[in-house]
Coordinates of C-alpha atoms in Angstrom, one line a residue:
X1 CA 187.9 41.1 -52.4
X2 CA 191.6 40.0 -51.8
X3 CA 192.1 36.8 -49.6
X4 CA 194.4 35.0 -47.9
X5 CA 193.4 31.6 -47.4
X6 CA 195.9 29.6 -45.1
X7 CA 195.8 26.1 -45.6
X8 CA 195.5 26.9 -49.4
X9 CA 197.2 23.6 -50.5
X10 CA 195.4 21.6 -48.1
X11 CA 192.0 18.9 -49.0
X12 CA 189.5 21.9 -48.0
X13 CA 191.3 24.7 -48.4
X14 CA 192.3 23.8 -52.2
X15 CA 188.4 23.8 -53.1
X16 CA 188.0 27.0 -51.3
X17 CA 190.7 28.5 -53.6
X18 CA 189.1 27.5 -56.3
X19 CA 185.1 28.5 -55.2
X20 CA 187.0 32.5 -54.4
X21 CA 188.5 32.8 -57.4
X22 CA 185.2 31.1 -59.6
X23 CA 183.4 33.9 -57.9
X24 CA 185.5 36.6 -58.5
X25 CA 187.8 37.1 -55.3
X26 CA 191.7 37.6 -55.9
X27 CA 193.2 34.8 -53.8
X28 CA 196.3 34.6 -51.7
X29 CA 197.5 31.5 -50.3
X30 CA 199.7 30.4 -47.5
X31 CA 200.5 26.4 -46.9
X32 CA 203.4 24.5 -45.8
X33 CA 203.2 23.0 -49.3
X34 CA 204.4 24.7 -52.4
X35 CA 201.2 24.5 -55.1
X36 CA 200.2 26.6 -57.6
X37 CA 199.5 30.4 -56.7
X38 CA 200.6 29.4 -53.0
X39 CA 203.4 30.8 -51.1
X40 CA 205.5 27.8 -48.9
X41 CA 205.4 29.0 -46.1
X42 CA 204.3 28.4 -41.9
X43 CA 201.3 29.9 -40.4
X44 CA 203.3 30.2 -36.9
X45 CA 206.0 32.7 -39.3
X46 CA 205.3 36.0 -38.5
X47 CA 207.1 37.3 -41.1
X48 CA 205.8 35.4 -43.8
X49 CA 202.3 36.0 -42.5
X50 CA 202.6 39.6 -42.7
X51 CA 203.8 39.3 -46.2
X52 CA 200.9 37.6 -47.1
X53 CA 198.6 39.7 -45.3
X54 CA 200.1 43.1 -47.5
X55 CA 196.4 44.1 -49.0
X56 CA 194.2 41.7 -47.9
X57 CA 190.7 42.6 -46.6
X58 CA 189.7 39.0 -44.9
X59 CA 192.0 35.9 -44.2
X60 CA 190.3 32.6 -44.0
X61 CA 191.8 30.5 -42.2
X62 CA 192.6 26.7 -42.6
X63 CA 196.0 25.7 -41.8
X64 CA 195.3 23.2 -39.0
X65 CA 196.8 19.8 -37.4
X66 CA 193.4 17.5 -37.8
X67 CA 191.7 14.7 -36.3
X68 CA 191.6 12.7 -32.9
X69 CA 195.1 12.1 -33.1
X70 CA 197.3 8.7 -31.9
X71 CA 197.8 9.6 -27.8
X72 CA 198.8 12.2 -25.7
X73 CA 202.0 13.2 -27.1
X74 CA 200.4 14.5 -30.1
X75 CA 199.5 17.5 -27.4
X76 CA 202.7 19.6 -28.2
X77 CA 202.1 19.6 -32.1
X78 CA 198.2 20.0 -31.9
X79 CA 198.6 23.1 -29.9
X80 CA 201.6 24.2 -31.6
X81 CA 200.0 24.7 -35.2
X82 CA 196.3 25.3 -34.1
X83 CA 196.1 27.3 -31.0
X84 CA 199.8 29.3 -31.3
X85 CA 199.3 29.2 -35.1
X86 CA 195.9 31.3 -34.9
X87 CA 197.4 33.5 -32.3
X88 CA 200.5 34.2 -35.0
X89 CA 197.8 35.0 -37.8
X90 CA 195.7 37.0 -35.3
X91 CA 198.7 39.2 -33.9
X92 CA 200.0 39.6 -37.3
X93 CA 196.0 40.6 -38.7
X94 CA 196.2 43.2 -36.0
X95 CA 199.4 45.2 -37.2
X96 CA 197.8 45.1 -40.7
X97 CA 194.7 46.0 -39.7
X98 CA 192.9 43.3 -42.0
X99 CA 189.3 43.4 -39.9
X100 CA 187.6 39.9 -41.0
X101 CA 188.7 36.9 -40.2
X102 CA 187.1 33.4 -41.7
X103 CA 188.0 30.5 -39.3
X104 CA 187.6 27.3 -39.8
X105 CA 186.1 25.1 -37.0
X106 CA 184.7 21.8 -36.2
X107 CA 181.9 20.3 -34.6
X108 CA 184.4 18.7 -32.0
X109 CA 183.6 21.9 -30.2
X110 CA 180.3 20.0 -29.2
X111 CA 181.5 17.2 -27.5
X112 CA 178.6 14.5 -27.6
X113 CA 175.6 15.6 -29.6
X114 CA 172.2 17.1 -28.0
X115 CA 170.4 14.3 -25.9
X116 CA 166.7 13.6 -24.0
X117 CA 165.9 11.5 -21.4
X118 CA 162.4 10.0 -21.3
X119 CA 162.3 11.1 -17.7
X120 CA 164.5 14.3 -17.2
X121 CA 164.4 15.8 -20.7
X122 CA 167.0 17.5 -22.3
X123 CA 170.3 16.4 -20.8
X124 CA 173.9 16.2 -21.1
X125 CA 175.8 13.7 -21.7
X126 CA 178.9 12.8 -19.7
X127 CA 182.4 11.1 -21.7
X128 CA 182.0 7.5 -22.2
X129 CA 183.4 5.4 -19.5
X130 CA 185.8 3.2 -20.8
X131 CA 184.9 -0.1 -19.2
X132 CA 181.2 0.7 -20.3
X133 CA 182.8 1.3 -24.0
X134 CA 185.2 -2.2 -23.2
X135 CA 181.8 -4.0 -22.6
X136 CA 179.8 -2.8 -25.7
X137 CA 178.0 -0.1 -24.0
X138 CA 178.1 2.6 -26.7
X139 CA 175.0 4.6 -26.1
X140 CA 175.4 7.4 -23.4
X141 CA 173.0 6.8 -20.7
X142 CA 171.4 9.7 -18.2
X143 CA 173.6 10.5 -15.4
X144 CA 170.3 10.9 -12.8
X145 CA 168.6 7.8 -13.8
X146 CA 170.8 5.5 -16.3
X147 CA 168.2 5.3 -19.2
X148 CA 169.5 5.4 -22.7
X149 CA 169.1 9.2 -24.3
X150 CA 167.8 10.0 -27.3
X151 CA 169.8 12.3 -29.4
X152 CA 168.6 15.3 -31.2
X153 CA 169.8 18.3 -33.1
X154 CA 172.4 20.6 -31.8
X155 CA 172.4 24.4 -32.7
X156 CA 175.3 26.8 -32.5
X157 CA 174.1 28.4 -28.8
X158 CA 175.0 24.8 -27.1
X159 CA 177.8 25.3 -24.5
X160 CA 181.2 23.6 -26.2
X161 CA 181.9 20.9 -24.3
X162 CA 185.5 19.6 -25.9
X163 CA 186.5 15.2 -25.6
X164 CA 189.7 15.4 -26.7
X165 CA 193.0 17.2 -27.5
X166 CA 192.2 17.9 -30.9
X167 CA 188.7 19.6 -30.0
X168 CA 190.7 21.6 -26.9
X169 CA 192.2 23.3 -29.4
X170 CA 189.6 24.3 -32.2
X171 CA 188.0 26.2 -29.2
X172 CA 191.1 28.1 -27.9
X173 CA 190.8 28.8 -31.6
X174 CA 187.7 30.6 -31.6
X175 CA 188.5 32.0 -28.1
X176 CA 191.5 33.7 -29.4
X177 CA 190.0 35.0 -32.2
X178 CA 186.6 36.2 -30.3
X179 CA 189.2 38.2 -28.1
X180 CA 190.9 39.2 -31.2
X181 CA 187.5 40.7 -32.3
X182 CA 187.1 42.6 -29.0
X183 CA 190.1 44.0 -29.0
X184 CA 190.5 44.9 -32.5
X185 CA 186.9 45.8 -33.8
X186 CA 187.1 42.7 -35.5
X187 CA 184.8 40.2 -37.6
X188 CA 184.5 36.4 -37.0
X189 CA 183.0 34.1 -38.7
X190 CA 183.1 31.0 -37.4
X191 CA 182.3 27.8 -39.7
X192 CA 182.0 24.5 -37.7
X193 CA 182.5 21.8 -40.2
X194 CA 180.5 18.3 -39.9
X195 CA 182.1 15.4 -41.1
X196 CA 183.9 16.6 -44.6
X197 CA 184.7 14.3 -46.9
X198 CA 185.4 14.5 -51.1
X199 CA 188.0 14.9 -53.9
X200 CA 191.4 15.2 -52.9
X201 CA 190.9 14.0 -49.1
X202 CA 194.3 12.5 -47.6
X203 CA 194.7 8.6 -47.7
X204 CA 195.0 6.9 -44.4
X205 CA 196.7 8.1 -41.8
X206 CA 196.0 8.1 -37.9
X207 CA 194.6 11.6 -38.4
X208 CA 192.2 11.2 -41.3
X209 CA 188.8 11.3 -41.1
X210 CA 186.5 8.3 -41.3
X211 CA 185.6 8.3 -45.0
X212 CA 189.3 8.4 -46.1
X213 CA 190.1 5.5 -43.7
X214 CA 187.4 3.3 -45.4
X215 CA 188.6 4.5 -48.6
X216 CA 191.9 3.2 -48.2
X217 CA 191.0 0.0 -46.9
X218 CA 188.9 -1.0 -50.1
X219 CA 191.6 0.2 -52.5
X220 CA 193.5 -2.7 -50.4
X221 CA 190.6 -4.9 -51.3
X222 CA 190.0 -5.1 -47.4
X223 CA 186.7 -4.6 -45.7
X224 CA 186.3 -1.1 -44.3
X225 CA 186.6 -2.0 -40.3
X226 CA 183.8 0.0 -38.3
X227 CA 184.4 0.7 -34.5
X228 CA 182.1 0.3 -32.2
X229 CA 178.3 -0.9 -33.3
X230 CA 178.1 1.4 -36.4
X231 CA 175.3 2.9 -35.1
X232 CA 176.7 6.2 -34.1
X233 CA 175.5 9.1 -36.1
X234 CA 177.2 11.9 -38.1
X235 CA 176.8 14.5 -40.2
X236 CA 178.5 13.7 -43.6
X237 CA 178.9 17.1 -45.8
X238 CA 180.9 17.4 -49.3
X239 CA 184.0 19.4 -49.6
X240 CA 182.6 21.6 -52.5
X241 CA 179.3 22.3 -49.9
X242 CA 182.0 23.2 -47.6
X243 CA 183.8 25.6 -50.4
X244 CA 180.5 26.8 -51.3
X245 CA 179.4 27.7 -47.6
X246 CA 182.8 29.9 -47.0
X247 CA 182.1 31.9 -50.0
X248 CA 178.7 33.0 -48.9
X249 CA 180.3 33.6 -45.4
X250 CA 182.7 35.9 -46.4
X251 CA 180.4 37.8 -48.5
X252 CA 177.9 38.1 -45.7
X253 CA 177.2 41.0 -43.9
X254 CA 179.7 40.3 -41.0
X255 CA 177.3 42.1 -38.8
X256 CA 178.8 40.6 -35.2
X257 CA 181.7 40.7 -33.7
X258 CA 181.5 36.8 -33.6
X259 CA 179.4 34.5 -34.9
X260 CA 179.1 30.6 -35.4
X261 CA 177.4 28.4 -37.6
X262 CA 177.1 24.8 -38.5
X263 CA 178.2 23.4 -41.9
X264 CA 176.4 20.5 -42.7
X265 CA 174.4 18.5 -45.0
X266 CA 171.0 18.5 -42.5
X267 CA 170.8 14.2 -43.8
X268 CA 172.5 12.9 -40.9
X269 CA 173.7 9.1 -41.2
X270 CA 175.1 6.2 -39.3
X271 CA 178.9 5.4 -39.7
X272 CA 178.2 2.0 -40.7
X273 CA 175.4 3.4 -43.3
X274 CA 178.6 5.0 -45.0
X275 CA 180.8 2.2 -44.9
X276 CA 178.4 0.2 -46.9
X277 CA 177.1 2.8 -49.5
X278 CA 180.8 3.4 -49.5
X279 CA 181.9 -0.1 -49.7
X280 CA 179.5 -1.2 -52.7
X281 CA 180.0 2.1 -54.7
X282 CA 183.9 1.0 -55.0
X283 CA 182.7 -2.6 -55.5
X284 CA 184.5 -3.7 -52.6
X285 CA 183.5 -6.3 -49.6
X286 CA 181.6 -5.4 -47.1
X287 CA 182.5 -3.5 -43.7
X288 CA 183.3 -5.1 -40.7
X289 CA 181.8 -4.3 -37.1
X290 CA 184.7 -4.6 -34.9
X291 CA 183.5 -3.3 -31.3
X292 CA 186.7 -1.3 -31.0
X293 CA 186.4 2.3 -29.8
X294 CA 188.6 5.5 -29.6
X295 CA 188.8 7.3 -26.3
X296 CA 187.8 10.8 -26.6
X297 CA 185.6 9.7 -29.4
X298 CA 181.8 10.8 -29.4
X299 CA 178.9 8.8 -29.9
X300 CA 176.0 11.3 -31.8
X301 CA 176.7 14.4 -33.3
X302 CA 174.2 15.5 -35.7
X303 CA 173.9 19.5 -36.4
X304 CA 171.1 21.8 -37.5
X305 CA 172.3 23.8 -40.4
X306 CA 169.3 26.0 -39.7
X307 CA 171.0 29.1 -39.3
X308 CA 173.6 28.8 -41.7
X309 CA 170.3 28.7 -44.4
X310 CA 168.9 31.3 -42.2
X311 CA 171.7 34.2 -42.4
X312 CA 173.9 33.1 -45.2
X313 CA 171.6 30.9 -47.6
X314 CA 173.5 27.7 -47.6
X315 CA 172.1 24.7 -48.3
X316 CA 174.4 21.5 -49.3
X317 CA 173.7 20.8 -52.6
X318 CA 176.0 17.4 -52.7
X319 CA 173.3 14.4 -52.0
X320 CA 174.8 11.1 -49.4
X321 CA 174.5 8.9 -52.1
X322 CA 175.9 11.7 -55.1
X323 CA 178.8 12.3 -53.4
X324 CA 180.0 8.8 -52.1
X325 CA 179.7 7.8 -55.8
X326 CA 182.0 10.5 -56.7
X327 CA 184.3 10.2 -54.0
X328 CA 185.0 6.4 -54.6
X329 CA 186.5 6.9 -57.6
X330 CA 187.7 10.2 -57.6
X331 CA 191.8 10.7 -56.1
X332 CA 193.0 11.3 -52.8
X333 CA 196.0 12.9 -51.9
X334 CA 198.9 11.2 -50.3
X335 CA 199.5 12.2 -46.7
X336 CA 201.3 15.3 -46.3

């Protein structure tokens, strides 16, 4: 199958080029950054996109603008590359008529995680309030009654429930492209990433992920800082799982016009549980519980990867403590 992965360049997309091509797939890729086998090039170009689009039969995409961001001013740029980006791709997949379409999502779509109340059951959880979050009041508490809530497992059929700018627009993404899928006759796939994290992942900037900002901080010979308590709970999945997990996607049966699944390792942790295991496999000191907090951030989000094993057989293969190892002394990339 020929593909054009956008993003190609990028910390996931890179291993995805190189899981397509392992199993036999003739890859195309598209990035802002010039690599090897990738054409320089935006994802918001239509002209460039339809170049890159000439024979393909699926496009996964992966150019994005990631993470929670600094404020609200990264708005413009956030909607810019994901949301008018995706519409670009999607407009341009249309006049080629390439039919399938790979995207990349997050769990962000969530919001918080899946709770209980002792009392009222399942229930949802509200945003954090930020004088509760200024006091040390972390755990989300039932709206009706004020009891802490248990978190549980969430599924793909949970309503999205977006906290921040970032999230906004990974669901206009798969909005647009469930449209593009009505309109067109169209195939989605829709693979919400957990909490990525492996070879190549950017150093620290204000939009890496967790794992890269502890990383940095012990090649400083500082002590990881961890917000909050620590106690808030994630899914923490390896980049080559990730890779692994698109290539069974894509040669799935595509059977829907759009459906979702979570990518994740099912061994949910705490984020101060991977600051440590992080902290002593790079022989560093250890992390420090600051009681700082993001807002927009969430407290528990911990997926089921039930159906991804269900409908496409993936399983993560990467163990916690396997892939830490590996990812303290493997390089990361230098901010792009």
């Amino acid at each position: 199958m020929r593909v054009l992965v956008t993003g190609s360049a990028g910390f996931i997309g890179s291993h995805i080029v190189e899981a397509l091509a392992a199993a036999g797939h003739e890859v195309v890729g598209l990035d802002l950054r010039a690599a090897a086998g990738t054409a320089a090039g935006d994802v918001r170009d239509p002209e460039r996109v339809a170049r890159c689009l000439a024979g393909a039969d699926a496009v996964c995409h992966q150019a994005a603008m990631v993470g929670l961001g600094t404020d609200i001013h990264d708005l413009p740029a956030y909607t810019s590359v994901n949301a008018f980006g995706t519409a670009v791709l999607l407009s341009e997949m249309a006049r080629s008529g390439v039919g399938r379409l790979l995207l990349a999502s997050s769990m962000v779509v969530y919001g918080e995680g899946r709770y209980t109340c002792p009392e009222h059951g399942p229930t949802p959880a509200p945003p954090r309030a930020e004088e509760d979050l200024a006091a040390g009041r972390f755990e989300p508490g039932c709206p009706r009654c004020g009891a802490p809530l248990e978190p549980s497992t969430i599924g793909e059929s949970t309503g999205l429930d977006p906290r921040n700018v970032y999230a906004d627009t990974k669901v206009a993404q798969e909005h647009l492209a469930a449209s593009w899928a009505r309109a067109t006759r169209g195939r989605v796939i829709a693979l919400r990433y957990h909490n990525v994290y492996g070879p190549r992942m950017p150093r620290d900037t204000p939009y890496a992920g967790v794992a890269a900002i502890f990383r940095s901080a012990l090649e400083r010979g500082a002590a990881p800082e961890v917000f909050e308590d620590g106690a808030q709970r994630r899914d923490f999945v390896h980049v080559r799982d990730v890779a692994a997990a698109n290539v069974l996607a894509l040669e799935s049966a595509w059977s829907r016009p759009f459906r979702a699944y979570n990518v994740a390792s099912g061994d949910p942790r705490t984020v101060g549980e991977m600051a440590r295991a992080l902290a002593a496999a790079c022989g560093g000191p250890d992390p420090v519980v600051t009681g700082q907090y993001r807002l927009g951030d969430v407290r528990h989000i911990v997926a089921s990867p039930e159906r991804a094993r269900r409908e496409l057989g993936f399983t993560a293969a990467v163990s916690f403590e396997a892939g830490l190892a590996e990812f303290a002394r493997r390089p990361v990339n230098e901010p792009r």
